[in-house]
Backbone as CSV, one residue per row, in Angstrom:
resi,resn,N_x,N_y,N_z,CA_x,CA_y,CA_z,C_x,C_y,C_z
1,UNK,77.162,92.287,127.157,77.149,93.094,128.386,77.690,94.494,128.084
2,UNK,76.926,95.484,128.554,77.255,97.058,128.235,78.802,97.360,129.379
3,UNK,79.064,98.735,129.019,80.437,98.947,129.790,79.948,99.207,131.090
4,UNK,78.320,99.613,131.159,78.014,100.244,132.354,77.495,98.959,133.319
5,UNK,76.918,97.847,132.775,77.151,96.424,133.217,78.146,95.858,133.804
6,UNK,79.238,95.828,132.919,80.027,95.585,133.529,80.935,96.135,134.933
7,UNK,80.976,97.301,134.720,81.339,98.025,136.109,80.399,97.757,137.078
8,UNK,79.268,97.657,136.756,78.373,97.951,138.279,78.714,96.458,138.768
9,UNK,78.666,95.132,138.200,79.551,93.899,137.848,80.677,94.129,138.615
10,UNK,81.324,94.446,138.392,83.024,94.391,139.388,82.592,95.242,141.032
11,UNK,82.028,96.189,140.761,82.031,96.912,142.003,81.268,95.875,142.832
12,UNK,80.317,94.973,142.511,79.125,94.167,143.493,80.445,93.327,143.968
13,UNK,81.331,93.056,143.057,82.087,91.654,143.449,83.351,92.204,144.471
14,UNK,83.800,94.008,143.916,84.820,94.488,144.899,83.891,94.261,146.592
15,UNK,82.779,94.599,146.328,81.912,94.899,147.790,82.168,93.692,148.374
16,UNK,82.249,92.657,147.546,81.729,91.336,148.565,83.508,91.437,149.652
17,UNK,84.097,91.858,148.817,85.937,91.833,148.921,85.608,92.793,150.515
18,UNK,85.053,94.039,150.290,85.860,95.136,151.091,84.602,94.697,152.407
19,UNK,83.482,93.845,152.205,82.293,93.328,153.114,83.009,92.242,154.322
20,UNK,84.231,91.835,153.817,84.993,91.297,154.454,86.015,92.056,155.852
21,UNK,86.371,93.205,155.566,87.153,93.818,156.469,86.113,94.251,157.621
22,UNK,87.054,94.466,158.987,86.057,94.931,160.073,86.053,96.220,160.038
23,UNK,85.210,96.923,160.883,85.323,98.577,160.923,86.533,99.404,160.741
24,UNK,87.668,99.032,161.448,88.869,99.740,161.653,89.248,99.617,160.314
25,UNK,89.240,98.409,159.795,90.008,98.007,158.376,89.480,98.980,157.376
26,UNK,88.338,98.802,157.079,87.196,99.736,156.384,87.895,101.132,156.291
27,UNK,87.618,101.773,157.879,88.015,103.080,157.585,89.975,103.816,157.186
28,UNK,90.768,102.515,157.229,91.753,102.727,156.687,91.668,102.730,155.762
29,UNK,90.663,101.667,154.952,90.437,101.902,152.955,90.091,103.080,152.630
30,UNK,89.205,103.292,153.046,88.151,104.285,152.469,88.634,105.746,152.795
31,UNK,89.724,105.901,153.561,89.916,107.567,153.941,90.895,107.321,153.197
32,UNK,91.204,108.272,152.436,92.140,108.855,151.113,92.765,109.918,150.975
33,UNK,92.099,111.110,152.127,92.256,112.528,151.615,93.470,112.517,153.214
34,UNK,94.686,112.959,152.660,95.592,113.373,153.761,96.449,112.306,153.878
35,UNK,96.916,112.533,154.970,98.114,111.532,155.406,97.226,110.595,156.097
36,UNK,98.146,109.793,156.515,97.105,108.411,157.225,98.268,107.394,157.796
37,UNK,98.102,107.742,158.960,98.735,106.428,160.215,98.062,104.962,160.280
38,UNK,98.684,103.864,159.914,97.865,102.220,160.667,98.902,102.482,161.421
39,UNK,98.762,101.477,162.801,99.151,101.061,163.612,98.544,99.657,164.191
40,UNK,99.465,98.841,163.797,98.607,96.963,163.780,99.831,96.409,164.406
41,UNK,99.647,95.038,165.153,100.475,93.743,165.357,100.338,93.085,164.194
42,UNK,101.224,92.307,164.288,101.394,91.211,163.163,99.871,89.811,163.177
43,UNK,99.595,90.325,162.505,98.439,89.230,162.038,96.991,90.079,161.779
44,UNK,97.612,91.159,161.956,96.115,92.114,162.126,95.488,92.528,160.819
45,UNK,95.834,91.831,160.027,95.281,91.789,158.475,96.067,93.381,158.057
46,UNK,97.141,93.879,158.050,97.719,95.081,157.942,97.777,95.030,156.245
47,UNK,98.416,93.780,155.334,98.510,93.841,153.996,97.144,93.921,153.481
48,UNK,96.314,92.515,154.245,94.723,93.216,153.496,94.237,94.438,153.358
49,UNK,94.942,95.544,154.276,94.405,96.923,154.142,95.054,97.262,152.944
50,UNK,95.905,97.384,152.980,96.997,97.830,151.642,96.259,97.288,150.516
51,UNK,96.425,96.060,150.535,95.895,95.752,148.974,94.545,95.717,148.685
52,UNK,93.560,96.547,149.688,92.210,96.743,149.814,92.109,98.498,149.141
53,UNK,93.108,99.049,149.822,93.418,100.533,150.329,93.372,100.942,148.461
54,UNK,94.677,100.178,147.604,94.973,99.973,146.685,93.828,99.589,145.378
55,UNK,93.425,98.811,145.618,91.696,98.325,145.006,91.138,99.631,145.189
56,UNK,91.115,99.631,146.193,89.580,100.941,146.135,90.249,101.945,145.364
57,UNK,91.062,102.582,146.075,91.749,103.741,145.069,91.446,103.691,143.320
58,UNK,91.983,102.348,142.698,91.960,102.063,141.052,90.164,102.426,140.832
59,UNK,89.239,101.203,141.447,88.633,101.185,141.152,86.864,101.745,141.475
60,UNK,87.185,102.373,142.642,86.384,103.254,142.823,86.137,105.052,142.903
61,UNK,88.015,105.289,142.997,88.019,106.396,142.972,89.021,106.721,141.453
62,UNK,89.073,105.995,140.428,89.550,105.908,139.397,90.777,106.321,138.965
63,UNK,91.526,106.206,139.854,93.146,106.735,140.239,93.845,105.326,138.941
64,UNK,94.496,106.189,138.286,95.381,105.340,137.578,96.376,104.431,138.303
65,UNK,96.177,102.924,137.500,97.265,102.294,138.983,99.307,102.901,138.397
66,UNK,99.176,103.352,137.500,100.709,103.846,137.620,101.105,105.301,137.936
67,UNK,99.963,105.432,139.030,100.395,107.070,140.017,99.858,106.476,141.367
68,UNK,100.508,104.867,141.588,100.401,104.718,143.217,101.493,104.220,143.255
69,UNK,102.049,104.765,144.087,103.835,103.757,144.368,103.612,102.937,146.324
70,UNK,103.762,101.687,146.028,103.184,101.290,146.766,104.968,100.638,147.429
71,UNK,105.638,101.044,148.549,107.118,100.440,149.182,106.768,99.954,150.147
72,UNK,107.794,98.242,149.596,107.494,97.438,150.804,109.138,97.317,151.151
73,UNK,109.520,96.554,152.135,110.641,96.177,152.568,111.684,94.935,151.527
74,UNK,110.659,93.882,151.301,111.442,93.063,150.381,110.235,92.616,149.144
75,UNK,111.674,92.308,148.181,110.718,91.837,147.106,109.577,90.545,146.887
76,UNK,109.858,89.955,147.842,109.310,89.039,148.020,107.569,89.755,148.290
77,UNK,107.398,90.512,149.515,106.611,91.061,150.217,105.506,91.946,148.816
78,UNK,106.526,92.338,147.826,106.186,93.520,146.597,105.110,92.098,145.467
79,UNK,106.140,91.434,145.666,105.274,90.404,144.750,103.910,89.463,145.267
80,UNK,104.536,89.420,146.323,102.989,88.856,147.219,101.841,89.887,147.117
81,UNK,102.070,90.803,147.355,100.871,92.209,147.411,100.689,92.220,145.700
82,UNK,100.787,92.096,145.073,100.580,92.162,143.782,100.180,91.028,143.225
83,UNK,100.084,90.079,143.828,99.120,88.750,143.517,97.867,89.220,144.337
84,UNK,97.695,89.649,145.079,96.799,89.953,146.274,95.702,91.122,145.301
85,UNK,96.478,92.130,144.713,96.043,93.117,144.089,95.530,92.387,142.792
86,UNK,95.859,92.014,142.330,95.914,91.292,140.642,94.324,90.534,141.107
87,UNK,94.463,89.420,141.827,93.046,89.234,142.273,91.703,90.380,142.891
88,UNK,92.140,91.395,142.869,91.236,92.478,142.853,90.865,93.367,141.880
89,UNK,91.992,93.832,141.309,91.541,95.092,140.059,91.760,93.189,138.845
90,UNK,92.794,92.579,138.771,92.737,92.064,137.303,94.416,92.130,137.298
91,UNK,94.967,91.442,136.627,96.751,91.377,136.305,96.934,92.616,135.907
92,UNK,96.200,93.134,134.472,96.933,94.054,133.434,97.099,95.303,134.615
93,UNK,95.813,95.983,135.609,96.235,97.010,136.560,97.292,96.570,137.139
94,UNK,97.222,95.410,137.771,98.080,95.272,139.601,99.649,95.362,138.485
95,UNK,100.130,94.991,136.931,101.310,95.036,136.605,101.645,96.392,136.497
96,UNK,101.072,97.679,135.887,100.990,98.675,136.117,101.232,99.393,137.185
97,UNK,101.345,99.241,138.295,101.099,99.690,139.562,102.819,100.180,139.716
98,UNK,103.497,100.942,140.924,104.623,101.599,140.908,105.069,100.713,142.177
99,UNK,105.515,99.489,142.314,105.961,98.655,143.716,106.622,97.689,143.782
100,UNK,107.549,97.754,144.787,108.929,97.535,145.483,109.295,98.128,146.241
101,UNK,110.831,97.624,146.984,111.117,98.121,147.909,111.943,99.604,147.622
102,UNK,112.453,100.024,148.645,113.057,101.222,148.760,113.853,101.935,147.364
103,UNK,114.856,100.241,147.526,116.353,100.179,146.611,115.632,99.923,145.347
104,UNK,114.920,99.152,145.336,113.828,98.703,143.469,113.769,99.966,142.880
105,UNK,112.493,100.578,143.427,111.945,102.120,143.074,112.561,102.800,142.497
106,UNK,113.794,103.324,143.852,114.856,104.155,143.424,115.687,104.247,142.709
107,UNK,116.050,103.194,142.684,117.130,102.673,141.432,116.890,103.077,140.171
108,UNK,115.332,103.005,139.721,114.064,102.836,138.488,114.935,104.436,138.348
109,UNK,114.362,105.458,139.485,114.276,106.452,139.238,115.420,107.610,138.595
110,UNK,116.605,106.457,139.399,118.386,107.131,139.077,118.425,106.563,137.914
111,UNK,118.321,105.628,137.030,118.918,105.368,136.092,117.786,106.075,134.833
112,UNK,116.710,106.880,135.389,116.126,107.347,134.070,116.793,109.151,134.635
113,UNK,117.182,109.820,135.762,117.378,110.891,135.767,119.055,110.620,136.073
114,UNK,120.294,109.649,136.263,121.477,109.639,135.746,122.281,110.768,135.727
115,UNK,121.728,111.173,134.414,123.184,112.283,133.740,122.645,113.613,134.974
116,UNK,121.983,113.767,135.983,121.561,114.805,136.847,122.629,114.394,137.931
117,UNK,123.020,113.443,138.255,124.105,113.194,139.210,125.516,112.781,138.455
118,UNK,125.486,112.649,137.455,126.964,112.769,136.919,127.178,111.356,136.460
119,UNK,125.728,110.227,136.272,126.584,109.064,135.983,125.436,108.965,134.711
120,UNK,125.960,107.417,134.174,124.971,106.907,132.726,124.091,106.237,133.457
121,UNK,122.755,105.372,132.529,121.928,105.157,133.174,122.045,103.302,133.600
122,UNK,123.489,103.138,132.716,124.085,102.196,133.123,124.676,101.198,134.155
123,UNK,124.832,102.861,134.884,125.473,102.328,136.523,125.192,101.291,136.859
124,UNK,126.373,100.676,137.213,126.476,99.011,138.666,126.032,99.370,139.193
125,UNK,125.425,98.497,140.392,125.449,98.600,141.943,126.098,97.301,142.622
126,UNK,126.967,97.919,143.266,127.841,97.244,143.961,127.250,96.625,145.031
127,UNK,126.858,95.139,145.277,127.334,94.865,146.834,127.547,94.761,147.818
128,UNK,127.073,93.611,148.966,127.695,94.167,150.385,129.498,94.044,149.642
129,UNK,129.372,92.176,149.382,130.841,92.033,148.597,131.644,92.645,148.034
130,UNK,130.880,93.607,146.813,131.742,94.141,146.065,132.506,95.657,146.805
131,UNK,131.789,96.093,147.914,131.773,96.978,148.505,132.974,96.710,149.369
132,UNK,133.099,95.670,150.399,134.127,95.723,150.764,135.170,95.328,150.358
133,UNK,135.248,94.469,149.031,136.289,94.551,148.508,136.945,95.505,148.029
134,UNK,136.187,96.431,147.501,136.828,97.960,147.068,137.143,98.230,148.349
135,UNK,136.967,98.499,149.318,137.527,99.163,150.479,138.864,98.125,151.232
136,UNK,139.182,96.902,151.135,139.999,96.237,151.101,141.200,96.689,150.301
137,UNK,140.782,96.893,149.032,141.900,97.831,148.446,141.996,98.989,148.627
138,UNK,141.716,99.618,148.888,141.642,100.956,148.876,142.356,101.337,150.315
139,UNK,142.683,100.730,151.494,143.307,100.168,152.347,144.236,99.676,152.685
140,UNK,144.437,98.521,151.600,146.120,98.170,151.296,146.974,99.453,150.717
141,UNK,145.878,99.900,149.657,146.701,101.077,148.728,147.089,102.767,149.759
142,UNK,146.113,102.505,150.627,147.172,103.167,151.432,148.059,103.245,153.064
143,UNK,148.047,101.533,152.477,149.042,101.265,153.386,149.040,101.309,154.955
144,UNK,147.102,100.946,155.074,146.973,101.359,157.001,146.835,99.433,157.122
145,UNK,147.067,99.510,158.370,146.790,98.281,158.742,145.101,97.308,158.695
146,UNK,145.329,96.173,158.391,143.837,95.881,157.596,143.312,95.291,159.288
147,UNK,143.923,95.012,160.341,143.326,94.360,161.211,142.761,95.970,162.097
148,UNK,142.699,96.991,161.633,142.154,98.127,162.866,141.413,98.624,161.056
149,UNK,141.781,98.628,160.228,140.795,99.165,159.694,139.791,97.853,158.298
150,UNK,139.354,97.131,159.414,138.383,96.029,158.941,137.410,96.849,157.729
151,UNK,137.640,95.853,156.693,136.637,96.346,155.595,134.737,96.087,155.916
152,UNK,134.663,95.649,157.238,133.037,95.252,157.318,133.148,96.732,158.150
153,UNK,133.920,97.459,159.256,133.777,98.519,159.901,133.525,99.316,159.277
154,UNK,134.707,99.720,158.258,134.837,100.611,157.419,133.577,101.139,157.082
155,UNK,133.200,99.681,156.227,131.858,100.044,155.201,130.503,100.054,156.520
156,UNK,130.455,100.080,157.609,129.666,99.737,158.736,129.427,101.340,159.186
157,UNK,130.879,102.297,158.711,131.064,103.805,159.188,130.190,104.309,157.692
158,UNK,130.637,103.814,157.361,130.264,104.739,155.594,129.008,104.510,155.370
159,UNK,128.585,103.363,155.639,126.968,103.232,155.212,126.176,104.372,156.842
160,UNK,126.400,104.237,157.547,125.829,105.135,158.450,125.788,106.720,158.454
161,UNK,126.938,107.034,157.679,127.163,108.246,157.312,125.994,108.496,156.066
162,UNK,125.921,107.496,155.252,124.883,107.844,154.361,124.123,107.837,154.750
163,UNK,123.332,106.511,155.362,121.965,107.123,156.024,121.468,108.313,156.679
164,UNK,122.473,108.525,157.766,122.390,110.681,157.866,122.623,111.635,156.385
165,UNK,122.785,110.786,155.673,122.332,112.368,154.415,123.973,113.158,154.426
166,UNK,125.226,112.271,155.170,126.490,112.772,155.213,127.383,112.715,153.941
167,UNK,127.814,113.504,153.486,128.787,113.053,151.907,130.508,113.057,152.935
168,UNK,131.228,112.799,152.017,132.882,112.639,152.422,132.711,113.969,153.371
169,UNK,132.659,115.400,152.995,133.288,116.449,153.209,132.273,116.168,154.339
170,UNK,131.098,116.005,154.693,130.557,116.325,155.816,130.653,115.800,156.854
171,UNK,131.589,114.339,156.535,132.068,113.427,157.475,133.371,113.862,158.103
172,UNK,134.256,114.595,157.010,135.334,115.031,157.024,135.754,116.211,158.340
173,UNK,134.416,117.485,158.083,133.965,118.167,159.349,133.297,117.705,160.457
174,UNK,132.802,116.802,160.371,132.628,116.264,161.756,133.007,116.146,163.156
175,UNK,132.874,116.487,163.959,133.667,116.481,164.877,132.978,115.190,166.114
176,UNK,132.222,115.123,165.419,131.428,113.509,166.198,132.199,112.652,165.877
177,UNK,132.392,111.915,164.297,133.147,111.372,163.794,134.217,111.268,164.344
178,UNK,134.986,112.231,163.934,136.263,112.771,164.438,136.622,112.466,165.792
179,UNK,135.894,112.317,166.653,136.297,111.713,168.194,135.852,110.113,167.920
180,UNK,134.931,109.708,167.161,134.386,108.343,167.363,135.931,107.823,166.697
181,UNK,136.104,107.642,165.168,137.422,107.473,164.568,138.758,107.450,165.682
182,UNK,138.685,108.916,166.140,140.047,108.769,166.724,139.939,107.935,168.000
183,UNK,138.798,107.109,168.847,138.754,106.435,169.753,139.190,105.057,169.897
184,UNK,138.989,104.751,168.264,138.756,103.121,167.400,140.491,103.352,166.614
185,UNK,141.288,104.070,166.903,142.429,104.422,166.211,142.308,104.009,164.330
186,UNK,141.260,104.924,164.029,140.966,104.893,162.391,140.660,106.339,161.828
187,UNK,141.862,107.523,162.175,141.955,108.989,162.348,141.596,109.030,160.594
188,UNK,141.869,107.758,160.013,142.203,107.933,158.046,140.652,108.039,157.427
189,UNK,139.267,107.338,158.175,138.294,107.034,157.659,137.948,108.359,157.015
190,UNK,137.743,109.362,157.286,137.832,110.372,156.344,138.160,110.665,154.704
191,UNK,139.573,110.014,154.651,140.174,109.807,153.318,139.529,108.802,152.657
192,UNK,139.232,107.591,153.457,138.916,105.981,152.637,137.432,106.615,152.265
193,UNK,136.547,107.344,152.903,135.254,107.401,152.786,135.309,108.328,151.616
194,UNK,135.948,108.860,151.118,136.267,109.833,150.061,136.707,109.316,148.888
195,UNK,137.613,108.547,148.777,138.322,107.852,147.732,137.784,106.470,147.714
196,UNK,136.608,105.985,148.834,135.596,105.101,148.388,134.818,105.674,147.018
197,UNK,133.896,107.198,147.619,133.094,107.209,146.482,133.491,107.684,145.109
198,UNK,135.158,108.395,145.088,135.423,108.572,144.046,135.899,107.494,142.826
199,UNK,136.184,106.425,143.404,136.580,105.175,143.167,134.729,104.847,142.421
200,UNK,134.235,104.739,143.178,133.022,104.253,142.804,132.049,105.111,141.283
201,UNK,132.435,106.227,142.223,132.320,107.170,140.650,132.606,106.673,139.222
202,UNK,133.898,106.658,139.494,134.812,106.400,138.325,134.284,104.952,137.499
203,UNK,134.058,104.509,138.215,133.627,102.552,137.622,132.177,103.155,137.486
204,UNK,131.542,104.550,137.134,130.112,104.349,137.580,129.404,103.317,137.773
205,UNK,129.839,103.286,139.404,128.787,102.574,139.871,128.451,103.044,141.395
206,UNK,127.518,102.442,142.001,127.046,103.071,143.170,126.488,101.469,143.667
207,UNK,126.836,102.066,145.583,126.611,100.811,146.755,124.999,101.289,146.907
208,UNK,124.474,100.249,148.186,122.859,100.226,148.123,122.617,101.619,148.927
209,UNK,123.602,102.346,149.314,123.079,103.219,150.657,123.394,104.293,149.579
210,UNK,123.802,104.094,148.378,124.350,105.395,147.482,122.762,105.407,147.177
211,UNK,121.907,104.634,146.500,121.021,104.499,145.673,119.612,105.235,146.368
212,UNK,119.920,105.304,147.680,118.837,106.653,149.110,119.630,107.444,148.814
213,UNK,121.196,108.049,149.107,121.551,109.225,148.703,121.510,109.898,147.894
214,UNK,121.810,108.980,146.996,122.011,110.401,145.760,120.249,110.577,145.240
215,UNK,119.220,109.901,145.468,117.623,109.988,145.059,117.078,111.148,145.885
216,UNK,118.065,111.052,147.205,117.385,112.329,148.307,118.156,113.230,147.337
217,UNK,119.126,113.103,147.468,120.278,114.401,146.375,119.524,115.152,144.903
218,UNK,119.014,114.197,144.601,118.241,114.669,143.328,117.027,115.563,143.266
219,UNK,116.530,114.687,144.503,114.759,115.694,144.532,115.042,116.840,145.519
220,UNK,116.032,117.047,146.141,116.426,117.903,147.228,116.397,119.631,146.340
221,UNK,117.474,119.061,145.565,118.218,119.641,144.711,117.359,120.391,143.875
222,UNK,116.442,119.381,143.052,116.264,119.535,142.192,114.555,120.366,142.350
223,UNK,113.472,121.318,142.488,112.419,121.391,142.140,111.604,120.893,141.605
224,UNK,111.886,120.606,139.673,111.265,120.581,139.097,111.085,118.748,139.122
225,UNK,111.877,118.182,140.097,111.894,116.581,139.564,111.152,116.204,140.895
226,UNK,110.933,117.119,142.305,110.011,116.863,143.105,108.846,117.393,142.807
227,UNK,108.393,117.953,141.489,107.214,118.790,140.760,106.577,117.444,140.557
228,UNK,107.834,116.391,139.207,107.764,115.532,138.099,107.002,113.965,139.171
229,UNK,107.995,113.855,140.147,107.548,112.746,140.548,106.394,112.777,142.062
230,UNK,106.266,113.839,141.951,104.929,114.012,143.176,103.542,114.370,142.334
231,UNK,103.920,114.149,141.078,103.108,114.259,139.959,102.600,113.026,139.747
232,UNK,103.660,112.124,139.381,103.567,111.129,138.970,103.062,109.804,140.122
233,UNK,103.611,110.007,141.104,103.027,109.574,142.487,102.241,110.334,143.336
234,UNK,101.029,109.811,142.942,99.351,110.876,143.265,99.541,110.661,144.733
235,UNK,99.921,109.110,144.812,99.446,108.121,146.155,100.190,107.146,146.094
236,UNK,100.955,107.737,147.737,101.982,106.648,148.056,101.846,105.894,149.597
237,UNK,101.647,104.708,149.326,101.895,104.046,150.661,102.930,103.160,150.969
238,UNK,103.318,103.082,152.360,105.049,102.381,152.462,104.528,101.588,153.730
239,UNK,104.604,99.966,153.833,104.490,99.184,154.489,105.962,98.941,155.708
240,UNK,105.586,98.624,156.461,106.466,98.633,157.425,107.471,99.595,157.537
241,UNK,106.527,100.535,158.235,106.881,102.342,158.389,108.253,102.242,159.434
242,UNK,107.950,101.690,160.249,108.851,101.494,161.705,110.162,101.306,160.707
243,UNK,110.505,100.996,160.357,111.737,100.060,159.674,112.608,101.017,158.788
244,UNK,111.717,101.910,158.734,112.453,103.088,157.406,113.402,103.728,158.311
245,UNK,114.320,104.401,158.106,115.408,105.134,158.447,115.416,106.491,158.070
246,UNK,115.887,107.411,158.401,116.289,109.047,157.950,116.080,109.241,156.589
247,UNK,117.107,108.758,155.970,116.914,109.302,154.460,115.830,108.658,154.004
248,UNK,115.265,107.670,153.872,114.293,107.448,153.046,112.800,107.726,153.603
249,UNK,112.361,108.231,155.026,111.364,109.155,155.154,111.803,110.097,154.891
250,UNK,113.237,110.769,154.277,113.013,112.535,153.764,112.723,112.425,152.348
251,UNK,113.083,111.147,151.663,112.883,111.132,150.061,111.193,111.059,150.313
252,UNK,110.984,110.209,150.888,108.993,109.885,151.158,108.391,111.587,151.353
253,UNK,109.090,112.228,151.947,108.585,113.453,151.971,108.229,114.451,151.001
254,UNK,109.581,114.364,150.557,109.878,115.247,149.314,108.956,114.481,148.198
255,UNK,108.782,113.404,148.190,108.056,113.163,146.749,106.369,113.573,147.347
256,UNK,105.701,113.328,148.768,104.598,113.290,148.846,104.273,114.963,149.133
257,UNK,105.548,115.827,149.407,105.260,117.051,149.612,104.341,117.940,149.233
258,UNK,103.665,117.878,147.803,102.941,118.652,146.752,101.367,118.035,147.160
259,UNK,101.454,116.607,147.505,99.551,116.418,148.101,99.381,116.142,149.185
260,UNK,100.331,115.415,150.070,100.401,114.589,150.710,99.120,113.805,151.094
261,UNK,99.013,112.999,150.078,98.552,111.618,150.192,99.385,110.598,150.105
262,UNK,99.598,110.298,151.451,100.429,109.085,151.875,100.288,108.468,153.331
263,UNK,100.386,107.209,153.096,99.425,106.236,153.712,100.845,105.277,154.448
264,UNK,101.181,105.515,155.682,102.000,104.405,156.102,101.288,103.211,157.510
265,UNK,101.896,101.968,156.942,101.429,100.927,158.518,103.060,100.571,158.802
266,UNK,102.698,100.598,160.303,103.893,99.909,161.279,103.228,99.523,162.517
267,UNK,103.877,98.575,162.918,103.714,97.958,164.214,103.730,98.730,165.201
């Protein structure tokens, strides 16, 4: 069988695949150029689009599968779509492909750019556990009372502060904060949220809400690494859009900024 056999071969057999979706489905595959809204209930074949959306892209519009970063919510969800895919392009593409969730991805991305935020590519990640145990100490050590300043609150203030894109000092000026704290009699969270991350520093390592911050921190920052990876991610789609939070539609931004081809579904 010639090479040109064979392709015309896969495409008859992709058709029988994409002969399956209804109109609406269809025209979510097949439009590519721009941004692109689904909007589905649950059962509305929303992953078949994705891993249809995904197919077509490799194999009809010849997009390499390791310039699609495809974010789902859990890994579970990343590995299911990639059996789904694997039965369409073939294993060796769908392993190739750039997908997981938020924290997967990102993680990939901090520990190859690292020494740009000040750590090795070594870094821990800490924990809900390990998280409040550091703040448990960090608490005793200075001596506030552990029943008003609960290590699940604590870390309940601090992870919210990250999700707004807040570092210590910006929590520190706050004056939102600053009345919320002084309402809950915890005037100190300021300090703990500070000598949390320097603490964390130091052990380089970083919590799950560090691993959206400091990735927004990097491409924010940085030009040439929102050049590198909006390069490298031609085409990005993120499953269960509704669910994302602040920082990680501004990282989705910043990386899709340069084409924007990016493709989100939510309920």
């Amino acid at each position: 069988m010639t090479d040109n056999e064979f392709i015309s071969l896969k495409r008859r057999a992709l058709s029988k695949y994409f002969s399956k979706l209804n109109d609406m489905q269809r025209d979510a595959v097949f439009t590519v150029r721009g941004p692109v809204l689904i909007l589905a209930g649950a059962g509305s074949g929303k992953t078949r689009v994705l891993t249809h959306r995904i197919a077509y892209l490799i194999e009809e519009k010849g997009v390499n599968p390791w310039n699609i970063l495809a974010i789902t919510f859990t890994n579970k969800a990343a590995n299911e779509m990639k059996e789904r895919i694997a039965a369409l392009v073939g294993e060796e593409k769908a392993r190739m492909l750039n997908m997981g969730t938020f924290h997967s991805v990102f993680s990939r991305i901090l520990r190859i750019e690292a020494a740009s935020i000040g750590y090795t590519p070594q870094f821990t990640i800490y924990d809900e556990s390990d998280s409040r145990s550091l703040l448990k100490t960090i608490v005793k050590e200075m001596e506030l009372d552990d029943k008003t300043y609960k290590s699940a609150e604590v870390h309940k203030r601090i992870s919210l502060a990250k999700n707004r894109i807040e570092k210590p000092a910006d929590y520190e000026q706050s004056e939102a904060y600053r009345s919320y704290d002084s309402a809950s009699g915890m005037e100190k969270m300021p300090e703990i949220y500070a000598r949390y991350q320097a603490r964390l520093h130091q052990a380089n390592a970083m919590d799950f809400d560090d691993i959206l911050l400091y990735t927004y921190i990097l491409l924010y920052k940085n030009v040439e690494l929102q050049r590198k990876y909006g390069e490298r991610f031609k085409f990005v789609l993120v499953d269960e859009y509704q669910d994302t939070n602040a920082v990680q539609q501004k990282i989705v931004n910043l990386i899709v900024g340069s084409h924007n081809k990016i493709c989100v579904v939510g309920d």
